[in-house]
Amino acid sequence: MKISRFAFLPATLLLLAGCASTTHQLNLLQQTPVAAQQVQNATVIVSSQSSVNSNIGTITTGIGEQADLVVNNSPEAALANELINQLKAQGIVASQINTSNKPAHQLQLAITELSYTTQTQALKTIATISFKLNANVVAGTTNYKANYESELVDEYGTLPDAYEVEASLDKLIRNTVARLVADPNVMTLLRRPLP
């Protein structure tokens, strides 16, 4: 009995397709309107920093697909931009640069964690996305510090596209910023008149 060497080709291709490896290049908060970095008479000056690596994790699915997740843009700049827009929606004028002669409140942000981890259960992949943010509000001689942590759990069967991963990360970051803006201690200080 003669077996063609091409008979095993479909099985080999199927095996290779299930073991695909790629890199998802991510750009966070792309849909957020870009806030002006410099605004006349800003009452709040926003600064941000990040201690997270641009490689935030790796997705490994139950069928052997894999993708490294790399953030291309600056997460701290995207975060500051999102916060400025959410403060603007609350009637607070914020900027990243103080051009006024008047004193302004300071809102300092630090991203301490942005991670995407996965575990598999049979063919199902469970992703846990974590975001941690420290905020420091300075209003004259008053200082308020707070930490905000958010986590999102996502489930899927096959490797999600980069835009789907971005959407999950954006949702998590926006919700965390919304919690900061909803914090009555933060908002009371940001609305307090300075001498």
mmCIF file with all atom_site columns, N, CA and C in Angstrom, residues 114-143:
data_model
loop_
_atom_site.group_PDB
_atom_site.id
_atom_site.type_symbol
_atom_site.label_atom_id
_atom_site.label_alt_id
_atom_site.label_comp_id
_atom_site.label_asym_id
_atom_site.label_entity_id
_atom_site.label_seq_id
_atom_site.pdbx_PDB_ins_code
_atom_site.Cartn_x
_atom_site.Cartn_y
_atom_site.Cartn_z
_atom_site.occupancy
_atom_site.B_iso_or_equiv
_atom_site.pdbx_formal_charge
_atom_site.auth_seq_id
_atom_site.auth_comp_id
_atom_site.auth_asym_id
_atom_site.auth_atom_id
_atom_site.pdbx_PDB_model_num
ATOM 1  N N  . LEU A 1 114 ? -0.403  47.513 34.745 1.00 0.00 ? 114 LEU A N  1
ATOM 2  C CA . LEU A 1 114 ? -1.244  47.292 33.579 1.00 0.00 ? 114 LEU A CA 1
ATOM 3  C C  . LEU A 1 114 ? -0.823  45.924 33.067 1.00 0.00 ? 114 LEU A C  1
ATOM 4  N N  . SER A 1 115 ? -1.671  44.928 33.315 1.00 0.00 ? 115 SER A N  1
ATOM 5  C CA . SER A 1 115 ? -1.277  43.562 32.960 1.00 0.00 ? 115 SER A CA 1
ATOM 6  C C  . SER A 1 115 ? -2.439  42.791 32.350 1.00 0.00 ? 115 SER A C  1
ATOM 7  N N  . TYR A 1 116 ? -2.082  41.811 31.541 1.00 0.00 ? 116 TYR A N  1
ATOM 8  C CA . TYR A 1 116 ? -3.040  40.953 30.850 1.00 0.00 ? 116 TYR A CA 1
ATOM 9  C C  . TYR A 1 116 ? -2.521  39.528 30.992 1.00 0.00 ? 116 TYR A C  1
ATOM 10 N N  . THR A 1 117 ? -3.196  38.736 31.811 1.00 0.00 ? 117 THR A N  1
ATOM 11 C CA . THR A 1 117 ? -2.768  37.352 32.029 1.00 0.00 ? 117 THR A CA 1
ATOM 12 C C  . THR A 1 117 ? -3.883  36.403 31.604 1.00 0.00 ? 117 THR A C  1
ATOM 13 N N  . THR A 1 118 ? -3.498  35.221 31.171 1.00 0.00 ? 118 THR A N  1
ATOM 14 C CA . THR A 1 118 ? -4.498  34.239 30.746 1.00 0.00 ? 118 THR A CA 1
ATOM 15 C C  . THR A 1 118 ? -4.233  32.894 31.401 1.00 0.00 ? 118 THR A C  1
ATOM 16 N N  . GLN A 1 119 ? -5.316  32.149 31.512 1.00 0.00 ? 119 GLN A N  1
ATOM 17 C CA . GLN A 1 119 ? -5.232  30.745 31.907 1.00 0.00 ? 119 GLN A CA 1
ATOM 18 C C  . GLN A 1 119 ? -6.256  30.000 31.066 1.00 0.00 ? 119 GLN A C  1
ATOM 19 N N  . THR A 1 120 ? -6.012  28.726 30.838 1.00 0.00 ? 120 THR A N  1
ATOM 20 C CA . THR A 1 120 ? -6.920  27.949 30.003 1.00 0.00 ? 120 THR A CA 1
ATOM 21 C C  . THR A 1 120 ? -7.634  26.892 30.828 1.00 0.00 ? 120 THR A C  1
ATOM 22 N N  . GLN A 1 121 ? -8.885  26.657 30.437 1.00 0.00 ? 121 GLN A N  1
ATOM 23 C CA . GLN A 1 121 ? -9.694  25.571 30.988 1.00 0.00 ? 121 GLN A CA 1
ATOM 24 C C  . GLN A 1 121 ? -10.263 24.833 29.790 1.00 0.00 ? 121 GLN A C  1
ATOM 25 N N  . ALA A 1 122 ? -9.682  23.682 29.498 1.00 0.00 ? 122 ALA A N  1
ATOM 26 C CA . ALA A 1 122 ? -10.014 22.913 28.292 1.00 0.00 ? 122 ALA A CA 1
ATOM 27 C C  . ALA A 1 122 ? -9.734  23.802 27.081 1.00 0.00 ? 122 ALA A C  1
ATOM 28 N N  . LEU A 1 123 ? -10.749 24.117 26.284 1.00 0.00 ? 123 LEU A N  1
ATOM 29 C CA . LEU A 1 123 ? -10.544 24.968 25.112 1.00 0.00 ? 123 LEU A CA 1
ATOM 30 C C  . LEU A 1 123 ? -10.908 26.429 25.377 1.00 0.00 ? 123 LEU A C  1
ATOM 31 N N  . LYS A 1 124 ? -11.345 26.731 26.581 1.00 0.00 ? 124 LYS A N  1
ATOM 32 C CA . LYS A 1 124 ? -11.733 28.099 26.927 1.00 0.00 ? 124 LYS A CA 1
ATOM 33 C C  . LYS A 1 124 ? -10.531 28.836 27.523 1.00 0.00 ? 124 LYS A C  1
ATOM 34 N N  . THR A 1 125 ? -10.361 30.083 27.124 1.00 0.00 ? 125 THR A N  1
ATOM 35 C CA . THR A 1 125 ? -9.292  30.921 27.664 1.00 0.00 ? 125 THR A CA 1
ATOM 36 C C  . THR A 1 125 ? -9.917  32.007 28.526 1.00 0.00 ? 125 THR A C  1
ATOM 37 N N  . ILE A 1 126 ? -9.395  32.168 29.729 1.00 0.00 ? 126 ILE A N  1
ATOM 38 C CA . ILE A 1 126 ? -9.885  33.189 30.656 1.00 0.00 ? 126 ILE A CA 1
ATOM 39 C C  . ILE A 1 126 ? -8.781  34.226 30.822 1.00 0.00 ? 126 ILE A C  1
ATOM 40 N N  . ALA A 1 127 ? -9.098  35.464 30.455 1.00 0.00 ? 127 ALA A N  1
ATOM 41 C CA . ALA A 1 127 ? -8.132  36.564 30.555 1.00 0.00 ? 127 ALA A CA 1
ATOM 42 C C  . ALA A 1 127 ? -8.483  37.438 31.747 1.00 0.00 ? 127 ALA A C  1
ATOM 43 N N  . THR A 1 128 ? -7.479  37.806 32.514 1.00 0.00 ? 128 THR A N  1
ATOM 44 C CA . THR A 1 128 ? -7.644  38.741 33.625 1.00 0.00 ? 128 THR A CA 1
ATOM 45 C C  . THR A 1 128 ? -6.810  39.973 33.307 1.00 0.00 ? 128 THR A C  1
ATOM 46 N N  . ILE A 1 129 ? -7.499  41.109 33.195 1.00 0.00 ? 129 ILE A N  1
ATOM 47 C CA . ILE A 1 129 ? -6.840  42.368 32.869 1.00 0.00 ? 129 ILE A CA 1
ATOM 48 C C  . ILE A 1 129 ? -6.858  43.226 34.127 1.00 0.00 ? 129 ILE A C  1
ATOM 49 N N  . SER A 1 130 ? -5.696  43.695 34.547 1.00 0.00 ? 130 SER A N  1
ATOM 50 C CA . SER A 1 130 ? -5.588  44.478 35.782 1.00 0.00 ? 130 SER A CA 1
ATOM 51 C C  . SER A 1 130 ? -4.995  45.847 35.490 1.00 0.00 ? 130 SER A C  1
ATOM 52 N N  . PHE A 1 131 ? -5.533  46.854 36.190 1.00 0.00 ? 131 PHE A N  1
ATOM 53 C CA . PHE A 1 131 ? -5.039  48.228 36.059 1.00 0.00 ? 131 PHE A CA 1
ATOM 54 C C  . PHE A 1 131 ? -5.021  48.853 37.438 1.00 0.00 ? 131 PHE A C  1
ATOM 55 N N  . LYS A 1 132 ? -3.871  49.396 37.826 1.00 0.00 ? 132 LYS A N  1
ATOM 56 C CA . LYS A 1 132 ? -3.742  50.065 39.125 1.00 0.00 ? 132 LYS A CA 1
ATOM 57 C C  . LYS A 1 132 ? -3.186  51.460 38.908 1.00 0.00 ? 132 LYS A C  1
ATOM 58 N N  . LEU A 1 133 ? -3.783  52.395 39.626 1.00 0.00 ? 133 LEU A N  1
ATOM 59 C CA . LEU A 1 133 ? -3.469  53.805 39.459 1.00 0.00 ? 133 LEU A CA 1
ATOM 60 C C  . LEU A 1 133 ? -3.366  54.466 40.821 1.00 0.00 ? 133 LEU A C  1
ATOM 61 N N  . ASN A 1 134 ? -2.308  55.221 41.037 1.00 0.00 ? 134 ASN A N  1
ATOM 62 C CA . ASN A 1 134 ? -2.178  56.039 42.243 1.00 0.00 ? 134 ASN A CA 1
ATOM 63 C C  . ASN A 1 134 ? -2.441  57.484 41.856 1.00 0.00 ? 134 ASN A C  1
ATOM 64 N N  . ALA A 1 135 ? -3.185  58.185 42.693 1.00 0.00 ? 135 ALA A N  1
ATOM 65 C CA . ALA A 1 135 ? -3.467  59.600 42.448 1.00 0.00 ? 135 ALA A CA 1
ATOM 66 C C  . ALA A 1 135 ? -3.071  60.406 43.672 1.00 0.00 ? 135 ALA A C  1
ATOM 67 N N  . ASN A 1 136 ? -2.519  61.567 43.413 1.00 0.00 ? 136 ASN A N  1
ATOM 68 C CA . ASN A 1 136 ? -2.140  62.495 44.469 1.00 0.00 ? 136 ASN A CA 1
ATOM 69 C C  . ASN A 1 136 ? -2.691  63.861 44.085 1.00 0.00 ? 136 ASN A C  1
ATOM 70 N N  . VAL A 1 137 ? -3.613  64.374 44.897 1.00 0.00 ? 137 VAL A N  1
ATOM 71 C CA . VAL A 1 137 ? -4.213  65.679 44.647 1.00 0.00 ? 137 VAL A CA 1
ATOM 72 C C  . VAL A 1 137 ? -3.603  66.667 45.628 1.00 0.00 ? 137 VAL A C  1
ATOM 73 N N  . VAL A 1 138 ? -3.096  67.770 45.088 1.00 0.00 ? 138 VAL A N  1
ATOM 74 C CA . VAL A 1 138 ? -2.529  68.824 45.922 1.00 0.00 ? 138 VAL A CA 1
ATOM 75 C C  . VAL A 1 138 ? -3.332  70.092 45.663 1.00 0.00 ? 138 VAL A C  1
ATOM 76 N N  . ALA A 1 139 ? -3.975  70.572 46.727 1.00 0.00 ? 139 ALA A N  1
ATOM 77 C CA . ALA A 1 139 ? -4.765  71.803 46.652 1.00 0.00 ? 139 ALA A CA 1
ATOM 78 C C  . ALA A 1 139 ? -4.266  72.731 47.756 1.00 0.00 ? 139 ALA A C  1
ATOM 79 N N  . GLY A 1 140 ? -3.365  73.626 47.393 1.00 0.00 ? 140 GLY A N  1
ATOM 80 C CA . GLY A 1 140 ? -2.768  74.500 48.404 1.00 0.00 ? 140 GLY A CA 1
ATOM 81 C C  . GLY A 1 140 ? -1.933  73.675 49.367 1.00 0.00 ? 140 GLY A C  1
ATOM 82 N N  . THR A 1 141 ? -2.309  73.707 50.642 1.00 0.00 ? 141 THR A N  1
ATOM 83 C CA . THR A 1 141 ? -1.572  72.935 51.654 1.00 0.00 ? 141 THR A CA 1
ATOM 84 C C  . THR A 1 141 ? -2.223  71.583 51.938 1.00 0.00 ? 141 THR A C  1
ATOM 85 N N  . THR A 1 142 ? -3.320  71.289 51.264 1.00 0.00 ? 142 THR A N  1
ATOM 86 C CA . THR A 1 142 ? -4.025  70.022 51.474 1.00 0.00 ? 142 THR A CA 1
ATOM 87 C C  . THR A 1 142 ? -3.578  69.002 50.433 1.00 0.00 ? 142 THR A C  1
ATOM 88 N N  . ASN A 1 143 ? -3.348  67.793 50.909 1.00 0.00 ? 143 ASN A N  1
ATOM 89 C CA . ASN A 1 143 ? -2.879  66.717 50.046 1.00 0.00 ? 143 ASN A CA 1
ATOM 90 C C  . ASN A 1 143 ? -3.785  65.499 50.257 1.00 0.00 ? 143 ASN A C  1
#
